[in-house]
Backbone as a chain_set.jsonl record, in Angstrom:
{"seq": "MNVSKKIQDGPRRITLSRAFFDISRLVNENMAICPGDPEPKFEKVSTIENNKVEVTRITIGSHTGTHSDAQKHFIAGGIGIDKEPLRKFIGEARVIDLSKKLVNEGITNHDLDDYSNIVKEDDILLIYTDMDNKIQDSDKINSFNYLEPSAAEW", "coords": {"N": [[135.623, -2.081, 224.769], [137.7, -0.672, 227.104], [140.842, 0.596, 227.024], [143.683, 1.117, 228.866], [146.773, 1.193, 229.208], [150.318, 0.713, 229.321], [152.478, 0.084, 226.631], [155.39, -1.513, 225.873], [157.471, -0.802, 223.315], [160.058, -1.405, 221.754], [162.501, 1.151, 221.919], [160.743, 3.142, 222.672], [157.825, 4.253, 224.493], [154.4, 3.562, 224.496], [151.272, 4.92, 225.232], [148.033, 3.835, 225.693], [144.729, 4.904, 225.727], [141.985, 4.771, 224.98], [138.772, 3.903, 223.592], [138.325, 0.855, 221.866], [137.113, -0.711, 218.959], [136.164, -3.649, 217.428], [135.56, -4.147, 214.172], [135.467, -6.127, 212.375], [134.304, -8.869, 210.357], [133.848, -12.269, 211.101], [135.709, -14.73, 209.421], [134.568, -17.499, 207.722], [133.665, -20.768, 206.435], [131.028, -20.67, 205.614], [130.245, -18.101, 205.17], [128.799, -15.042, 203.85], [129.5, -14.139, 200.492], [130.922, -12.224, 197.788], [129.667, -12.312, 194.414], [131.558, -14.225, 192.15], [133.829, -14.237, 193.711], [136.011, -16.607, 195.245], [134.798, -19.297, 197.302], [135.388, -19.278, 200.807], [137.975, -21.384, 201.992], [139.291, -23.783, 204.187], [141.98, -25.664, 204.758], [143.535, -28.302, 206.272], [146.946, -28.719, 206.478], [148.907, -29.679, 207.98], [149.221, -31.532, 210.98], [149.11, -31.71, 214.586], [149.452, -34.253, 215.595], [150.779, -35.591, 213.479], [152.863, -33.872, 212.668], [153.679, -32.319, 214.779], [152.849, -29.725, 214.853], [150.055, -27.632, 214.054], [148.881, -26.617, 210.953], [147.091, -24.581, 208.769], [145.865, -24.088, 205.54], [144.54, -21.26, 204.123], [142.166, -20.139, 201.89], [140.916, -17.408, 200.276], [138.905, -14.88, 198.654], [139.651, -11.526, 197.532], [137.61, -9.886, 198.368], [136.503, -10.978, 200.587], [134.806, -10.99, 203.618], [135.534, -8.415, 206.069], [137.183, -5.766, 204.584], [139.521, -3.679, 202.798], [139.395, -1.83, 199.909], [141.838, -1.524, 197.411], [143.337, 1.123, 195.427], [143.899, 0.103, 192.885], [141.864, -1.649, 192.451], [139.78, -0.283, 191.352], [140.882, 1.629, 189.68], [142.727, 1.78, 186.795], [146.119, 1.068, 186.766], [146.355, 1.995, 189.32], [147.545, 2.014, 192.783], [148.423, -0.89, 194.743], [147.091, -2.501, 197.713], [149.213, -3.24, 199.282], [150.994, -1.216, 198.977], [149.985, 0.946, 200.258], [150.403, 3.21, 202.938], [150.717, 2.013, 206.264], [149.875, 3.698, 208.287], [147.569, 4.874, 207.387], [145.566, 3.227, 208.181], [145.471, 2.985, 210.877], [144.43, 4.458, 213.807], [142.432, 7.149, 215.149], [139.077, 7.152, 214.117], [136.522, 8.491, 212.007], [133.143, 7.873, 212.143], [130.43, 7.457, 210.09], [126.94, 7.357, 209.672], [125.237, 5.741, 207.312], [123.109, 4.082, 207.073], [120.567, 4.431, 206.223], [120.545, 4.272, 203.523], [119.332, 2.468, 200.75], [119.565, -1.057, 200.008], [121.844, -1.937, 197.477], [122.175, 0.607, 196.597], [124.094, 3.336, 195.583], [126.656, 5.218, 197.284], [127.038, 8.622, 197.385], [128.803, 11.74, 196.697], [127.104, 13.693, 197.67], [125.804, 12.429, 199.779], [127.918, 12.286, 201.559], [128.525, 14.949, 201.932], [126.867, 15.889, 203.95], [128.311, 15.388, 206.2], [130.536, 16.943, 206.17], [131.316, 18.807, 208.019], [132.471, 17.404, 210.093], [134.278, 15.574, 209.047], [137.531, 15.577, 208.023], [140.27, 16.276, 205.726], [142.365, 13.494, 205.105], [141.378, 12.075, 207.286], [140.54, 8.981, 208.858], [137.942, 7.19, 207.637], [134.969, 5.574, 208.386], [132.226, 4.023, 207.039], [129.082, 3.351, 207.972], [126.732, 1.055, 206.943], [124.86, -0.775, 207.671], [124.895, -3.27, 206.539], [125.572, -5.659, 207.716], [123.294, -6.512, 208.975], [121.633, -6.764, 206.87], [122.362, -8.805, 205.215], [122.871, -12.357, 205.21], [124.837, -15.075, 206.559], [126.149, -17.469, 204.287], [124.828, -16.452, 202.127], [124.918, -15.212, 198.781], [126.402, -12.212, 198.017], [124.672, -10.233, 196.329], [123.598, -7.774, 196.186], [124.44, -4.622, 197.432], [125.743, -1.797, 199.263], [127.748, 0.773, 197.834], [130.572, 2.786, 196.855], [130.054, 5.536, 194.839], [131.803, 7.046, 192.071], [131.922, 9.83, 192.607], [131.826, 9.954, 195.381], [134.13, 8.568, 196.083], [136.036, 10.344, 195.185], [135.551, 12.457, 196.797]], "CA": [[136.698, -2.336, 225.686], [138.469, 0.522, 227.4], [142.224, 0.187, 227.208], [144.549, 2.126, 229.445], [147.98, 0.53, 229.67], [151.522, 1.086, 228.596], [153.037, -0.98, 225.814], [156.796, -1.294, 225.582], [157.683, -1.058, 221.898], [161.424, -0.98, 221.48], [162.99, 2.21, 222.807], [159.718, 4.125, 223.024], [156.706, 3.754, 225.264], [153.135, 4.038, 223.953], [150.174, 4.835, 226.184], [146.723, 3.722, 225.056], [143.639, 5.213, 226.661], [140.809, 5.011, 224.151], [137.925, 2.742, 223.343], [138.623, 0.189, 220.612], [135.996, -1.494, 218.479], [136.503, -4.587, 216.372], [134.48, -4.071, 213.18], [135.666, -7.187, 211.385], [133.414, -10.031, 210.296], [134.601, -13.509, 211.179], [135.81, -15.46, 208.167], [134.253, -18.91, 207.867], [133.312, -21.402, 205.166], [129.621, -20.438, 205.284], [129.937, -16.671, 205.187], [128.351, -14.411, 202.607], [130.603, -13.726, 199.62], [130.544, -11.519, 196.565], [129.693, -13.168, 193.221], [132.86, -14.268, 191.485], [134.881, -14.53, 194.688], [136.015, -18.015, 195.649], [134.289, -19.557, 198.634], [136.486, -19.499, 201.76], [138.329, -22.779, 202.235], [140.266, -24.018, 205.238], [142.507, -27.004, 204.507], [144.635, -28.692, 207.163], [148.094, -29.236, 205.748], [149.78, -30.288, 208.969], [148.528, -31.754, 212.257], [149.976, -31.893, 215.748], [149.751, -35.685, 215.693], [151.727, -36.016, 212.443], [153.989, -32.962, 212.445], [153.916, -31.575, 216.021], [152.243, -28.395, 214.721], [148.897, -27.584, 213.16], [148.962, -25.559, 209.948], [145.915, -24.567, 207.907], [145.907, -23.232, 204.35], [143.302, -20.497, 204.008], [141.982, -19.573, 200.56], [139.799, -16.463, 200.235], [138.989, -13.833, 197.641], [140.025, -10.22, 198.092], [136.427, -9.226, 198.916], [135.959, -11.802, 201.663], [134.723, -10.372, 204.95], [135.897, -7.014, 206.217], [138.355, -5.518, 203.76], [139.687, -2.342, 202.244], [139.738, -1.915, 198.491], [142.972, -0.732, 196.953], [143.068, 1.944, 194.245], [143.946, -0.686, 191.649], [140.606, -2.378, 192.283], [138.882, 0.568, 190.57], [141.615, 2.554, 188.811], [143.81, 1.148, 186.045], [147.413, 1.636, 187.133], [146.347, 2.424, 190.72], [148.44, 1.252, 193.65], [147.859, -2.014, 195.488], [146.953, -2.301, 199.153], [150.536, -3.423, 199.883], [151.748, 0.038, 198.827], [149.363, 1.968, 201.101], [151.074, 3.287, 204.234], [149.947, 1.441, 207.361], [149.309, 4.776, 209.108], [146.228, 5.188, 206.885], [144.617, 2.269, 208.731], [145.591, 2.963, 212.331], [144.178, 5.754, 214.418], [141.05, 7.523, 215.426], [138.281, 7.151, 212.885], [135.197, 9.105, 211.974], [132.12, 6.917, 211.719], [129.206, 8.122, 209.661], [125.845, 6.404, 209.557], [124.481, 5.806, 206.063], [122.252, 2.89, 207.069], [119.296, 4.758, 205.557], [120.667, 3.951, 202.098], [118.734, 1.197, 200.371], [120.494, -2.05, 199.485], [122.187, -1.754, 196.072], [122.183, 2.043, 196.301], [125.426, 3.899, 195.694], [126.933, 6.337, 198.178], [127.517, 9.727, 196.544], [129.394, 12.889, 197.379], [126.03, 14.414, 198.364], [125.618, 11.74, 201.06], [129.044, 12.615, 202.425], [128.51, 16.387, 202.21], [126.196, 16.107, 205.226], [129.285, 15.165, 207.276], [131.747, 17.716, 205.881], [131.715, 19.587, 209.198], [133.24, 16.582, 211.029], [135.289, 14.79, 208.333], [138.589, 16.425, 207.472], [141.193, 15.593, 204.823], [143.231, 12.469, 205.697], [140.723, 11.33, 208.364], [140.116, 7.612, 208.6], [136.484, 7.276, 207.559], [134.221, 4.329, 208.348], [130.846, 4.284, 206.625], [128.191, 2.295, 208.452], [125.594, 0.879, 206.037], [123.99, -1.795, 208.268], [124.876, -4.463, 205.694], [125.67, -6.854, 208.549], [121.927, -6.945, 209.272], [120.892, -6.899, 205.615], [122.761, -10.048, 204.562], [123.047, -13.49, 206.11], [125.881, -16.017, 206.154], [125.853, -18.396, 203.19], [124.199, -15.733, 201.016], [125.778, -14.52, 197.829], [126.126, -10.79, 198.159], [124.333, -9.735, 195.0], [123.216, -6.372, 196.34], [125.199, -4.016, 198.52], [126.043, -0.383, 199.078], [129.059, 0.943, 197.231], [130.941, 4.183, 196.613], [130.026, 6.097, 193.491], [133.049, 7.789, 191.851], [131.893, 11.155, 193.246], [132.136, 9.762, 196.804], [135.536, 8.181, 196.172], [136.845, 11.557, 194.972], [135.179, 13.431, 197.82]], "C": [[137.451, -1.031, 225.885], [139.888, 0.097, 227.736], [143.001, 1.35, 227.782], [145.758, 1.414, 230.023], [149.145, 0.993, 228.827], [152.05, -0.13, 227.857], [154.492, -0.616, 225.532], [157.04, -1.717, 224.143], [159.073, -0.557, 221.533], [161.822, 0.125, 222.429], [161.93, 3.228, 223.216], [158.588, 3.463, 223.784], [155.437, 4.388, 224.722], [152.07, 3.887, 225.033], [148.862, 4.835, 225.421], [145.653, 4.046, 226.091], [142.395, 5.617, 225.882], [139.965, 3.752, 224.095], [138.278, 2.176, 221.973], [137.443, -0.69, 220.24], [136.464, -2.384, 217.337], [135.333, -4.613, 215.392], [134.56, -5.198, 212.158], [134.61, -8.279, 211.496], [134.293, -11.274, 210.352], [134.574, -14.221, 209.83], [135.519, -16.93, 208.457], [133.762, -19.461, 206.526], [131.881, -21.135, 204.722], [129.257, -18.965, 205.188], [129.467, -16.172, 203.826], [129.568, -13.952, 201.812], [130.054, -12.992, 198.409], [130.574, -12.489, 195.388], [131.053, -13.091, 192.537], [134.012, -14.525, 192.437], [134.85, -16.015, 195.014], [135.432, -18.163, 197.055], [135.472, -19.775, 199.578], [136.708, -20.988, 201.992], [139.423, -22.83, 203.294], [140.724, -25.471, 205.112], [143.671, -27.276, 205.457], [145.761, -29.273, 206.326], [149.099, -29.899, 206.683], [148.99, -30.443, 210.265], [149.54, -31.943, 213.375], [150.396, -33.356, 215.84], [150.834, -36.12, 214.701], [152.986, -35.166, 212.356], [154.344, -32.096, 213.645], [153.434, -30.131, 215.963], [151.012, -28.504, 213.825], [149.045, -26.381, 212.242], [147.746, -25.694, 209.044], [146.153, -23.622, 206.739], [144.535, -22.575, 204.225], [143.256, -19.884, 202.618], [140.736, -18.694, 200.59], [139.985, -15.512, 199.061], [139.278, -12.491, 198.307], [138.835, -9.44, 198.647], [135.791, -10.01, 200.06], [135.964, -11.031, 202.973], [135.05, -8.897, 204.934], [137.188, -6.768, 205.435], [138.398, -4.053, 203.343], [140.086, -2.512, 200.785], [140.913, -0.998, 198.175], [142.553, 0.098, 195.741], [142.986, 1.089, 192.99], [142.703, -1.536, 191.438], [139.661, -1.609, 191.36], [139.588, 1.399, 189.509], [142.749, 1.807, 188.118], [145.118, 1.837, 186.394], [147.467, 2.146, 188.564], [147.244, 1.545, 191.566], [147.681, 0.145, 194.376], [147.831, -1.719, 196.977], [148.305, -2.443, 199.854], [151.395, -2.174, 199.791], [151.145, 1.185, 199.65], [150.096, 2.022, 202.436], [150.158, 2.794, 205.355], [149.275, 2.519, 208.209], [147.906, 5.191, 208.638], [145.151, 4.329, 207.54], [144.642, 2.183, 210.253], [145.334, 4.364, 212.857], [142.711, 5.977, 214.688], [140.29, 7.646, 214.116], [136.998, 7.943, 213.084], [134.234, 8.051, 211.456], [130.895, 7.703, 211.315], [128.158, 7.053, 209.348], [125.066, 6.653, 208.267], [123.572, 4.579, 205.935], [120.899, 3.156, 206.423], [119.34, 4.451, 204.059], [120.048, 2.582, 201.841], [119.811, 0.244, 199.88], [120.633, -1.821, 197.982], [122.143, -0.292, 195.638], [123.588, 2.584, 196.538], [125.491, 5.064, 196.664], [127.585, 7.421, 197.331], [128.185, 10.805, 197.381], [128.335, 13.673, 198.153], [125.715, 13.763, 199.706], [126.699, 12.145, 202.052], [129.076, 14.094, 202.804], [127.849, 16.701, 203.549], [127.156, 16.007, 206.405], [130.548, 16.011, 207.101], [132.207, 18.555, 207.075], [132.524, 18.749, 210.191], [134.344, 15.764, 210.364], [136.272, 15.756, 207.685], [139.498, 15.598, 206.56], [142.125, 14.686, 205.62], [142.64, 11.788, 206.926], [140.516, 9.889, 207.911], [138.594, 7.637, 208.678], [135.88, 5.885, 207.464], [132.774, 4.679, 208.037], [129.992, 3.099, 207.045], [126.966, 2.232, 207.559], [124.575, -0.13, 206.556], [123.915, -3.052, 207.411], [124.972, -5.739, 206.522], [124.29, -7.374, 208.943], [121.1, -7.172, 208.007], [121.251, -8.164, 204.853], [122.95, -11.123, 205.622], [124.213, -14.342, 205.622], [125.297, -16.986, 205.133], [125.023, -17.758, 202.081], [125.288, -15.319, 200.03], [125.411, -13.047, 197.967], [125.898, -10.222, 196.768], [123.958, -8.263, 195.034], [123.926, -5.814, 197.563], [125.328, -2.528, 198.265], [127.474, -0.266, 198.573], [129.314, 2.432, 197.047], [130.794, 4.501, 195.139], [131.343, 6.855, 193.304], [133.051, 9.158, 192.546], [132.228, 11.044, 194.734], [133.605, 9.399, 196.991], [136.458, 9.391, 196.009], [136.622, 12.601, 196.049], [136.296, 13.593, 198.822]], "O": [[137.799, -0.362, 224.913], [140.094, -0.693, 228.657], [142.974, 2.452, 227.233], [145.767, 1.066, 231.204], [148.973, 1.585, 227.762], [152.066, -1.238, 228.393], [154.782, 0.462, 225.013], [156.832, -2.879, 223.796], [159.241, 0.569, 221.064], [161.519, 0.058, 223.621], [162.209, 4.1, 224.039], [158.418, 2.245, 223.722], [155.384, 5.599, 224.509], [151.979, 2.841, 225.676], [148.606, 5.719, 224.604], [145.677, 3.518, 227.203], [141.828, 6.686, 226.109], [140.399, 2.675, 224.503], [138.506, 2.93, 221.026], [136.844, -1.337, 221.099], [137.091, -1.911, 216.39], [134.238, -5.052, 215.743], [133.804, -5.216, 211.186], [134.097, -8.571, 212.577], [135.352, -11.325, 209.727], [133.531, -14.298, 209.181], [136.144, -17.534, 209.33], [133.481, -18.701, 205.6], [131.554, -21.354, 203.555], [128.076, -18.622, 205.132], [129.709, -16.799, 202.795], [130.538, -13.445, 202.374], [128.882, -13.123, 198.055], [131.408, -13.393, 195.356], [131.618, -12.009, 192.373], [135.07, -14.988, 192.01], [133.778, -16.619, 195.055], [135.559, -17.267, 197.889], [136.461, -20.396, 199.188], [135.76, -21.753, 202.166], [140.353, -22.024, 203.292], [139.942, -26.395, 205.335], [144.672, -26.561, 205.443], [145.552, -30.21, 205.555], [150.02, -30.588, 206.243], [148.181, -29.581, 210.608], [150.693, -32.295, 213.128], [151.553, -33.661, 216.127], [151.703, -36.922, 215.041], [154.055, -35.669, 212.011], [155.215, -31.231, 213.548], [153.596, -29.389, 216.932], [150.943, -29.365, 212.947], [149.304, -25.267, 212.697], [147.41, -26.794, 208.605], [146.592, -22.488, 206.928], [143.506, -23.25, 204.222], [144.188, -19.192, 202.208], [139.639, -19.166, 200.889], [141.09, -15.362, 198.54], [139.154, -12.358, 199.525], [139.028, -8.433, 199.33], [134.659, -9.727, 200.454], [136.988, -10.487, 203.387], [134.871, -8.214, 203.926], [138.171, -7.488, 205.611], [137.437, -3.304, 203.518], [141.014, -3.257, 200.472], [140.967, 0.149, 198.618], [141.539, -0.189, 195.105], [142.128, 1.305, 192.135], [142.51, -2.089, 190.355], [138.838, -2.209, 190.669], [138.961, 1.828, 188.54], [143.632, 1.262, 188.78], [145.212, 3.063, 186.323], [148.494, 2.673, 188.993], [147.659, 0.468, 191.137], [146.472, 0.231, 194.592], [148.482, -0.784, 197.442], [148.523, -1.837, 200.904], [152.424, -2.083, 200.461], [151.726, 2.268, 199.727], [150.384, 0.974, 203.014], [148.972, 3.12, 205.387], [148.216, 2.276, 208.788], [147.146, 5.788, 209.4], [143.965, 4.652, 207.47], [143.909, 1.391, 210.845], [145.946, 5.333, 212.406], [141.873, 5.101, 214.477], [140.803, 8.178, 213.132], [136.471, 8.043, 214.192], [134.495, 7.411, 210.438], [130.378, 8.513, 212.085], [128.474, 5.985, 208.824], [124.338, 7.637, 208.143], [123.303, 4.103, 204.832], [120.164, 2.219, 206.109], [118.3, 4.378, 203.405], [120.225, 1.653, 202.629], [120.853, 0.679, 199.391], [119.648, -1.543, 197.299], [122.081, 0.005, 194.445], [124.196, 2.318, 197.575], [124.52, 5.799, 196.847], [128.571, 7.167, 196.639], [128.137, 10.781, 198.611], [128.643, 14.259, 199.191], [125.394, 14.459, 200.67], [126.429, 12.325, 203.239], [129.589, 14.457, 203.862], [128.223, 17.668, 204.213], [126.849, 16.489, 207.494], [131.527, 15.808, 207.819], [133.366, 18.968, 207.131], [133.2, 19.313, 211.051], [135.259, 15.305, 211.047], [135.892, 16.63, 206.907], [139.493, 14.369, 206.618], [142.613, 15.067, 206.684], [143.329, 10.991, 207.562], [140.338, 9.62, 206.723], [138.029, 8.064, 209.685], [136.229, 5.107, 206.576], [132.174, 5.529, 208.696], [130.156, 1.988, 206.541], [126.24, 3.216, 207.419], [123.529, -0.32, 205.935], [122.966, -3.826, 207.54], [124.506, -6.792, 206.087], [124.139, -8.565, 209.218], [119.995, -7.711, 208.071], [120.526, -8.561, 203.94], [123.164, -10.819, 206.795], [124.544, -14.341, 204.436], [124.1, -17.273, 205.134], [124.56, -18.46, 201.181], [126.438, -15.103, 200.412], [124.233, -12.696, 198.025], [126.841, -9.782, 196.109], [124.001, -7.585, 194.007], [123.997, -6.467, 198.604], [125.05, -2.057, 197.163], [128.312, -1.121, 198.862], [128.385, 3.239, 197.081], [131.351, 3.807, 194.289], [131.947, 7.27, 194.293], [134.097, 9.595, 193.027], [132.851, 11.948, 195.293], [134.251, 9.858, 197.933], [137.525, 9.455, 196.619], [137.419, 13.528, 196.195], [136.171, 14.375, 199.764]]}, "num_chains": 1, "name": "protein.A"}
């Protein structure tokens, strides 16, 4: 989708004129999940007929669907995702293609070194692994690509 419009945001005006891509996986009760994560559940707690509004309680694990791992997921005493500045997640991103990696193979600093000419410090980095074609809904995700510590420190 190509977006070129002005958005009024309080006293300032923002102009958007870039392509935007939605990389998120839809969350549903039959989606693939990581072992140990609870299965997604959608429970109606209020209906239009009974309460004039529909409200659904959604229960998911922190690894459900498209997500970003916080430091504290891997580092004792690391910060939680709620402490990360939002600016780290909004903006132009570098996308690198590591789909050649085998399932259950870690991504290392050597894999990322091939892209050091285009990835700069503080860039938003998206790593494409083709996992969306390697797993199916209702599968347990027992094998996946992951960052080795050397890549996380890269």
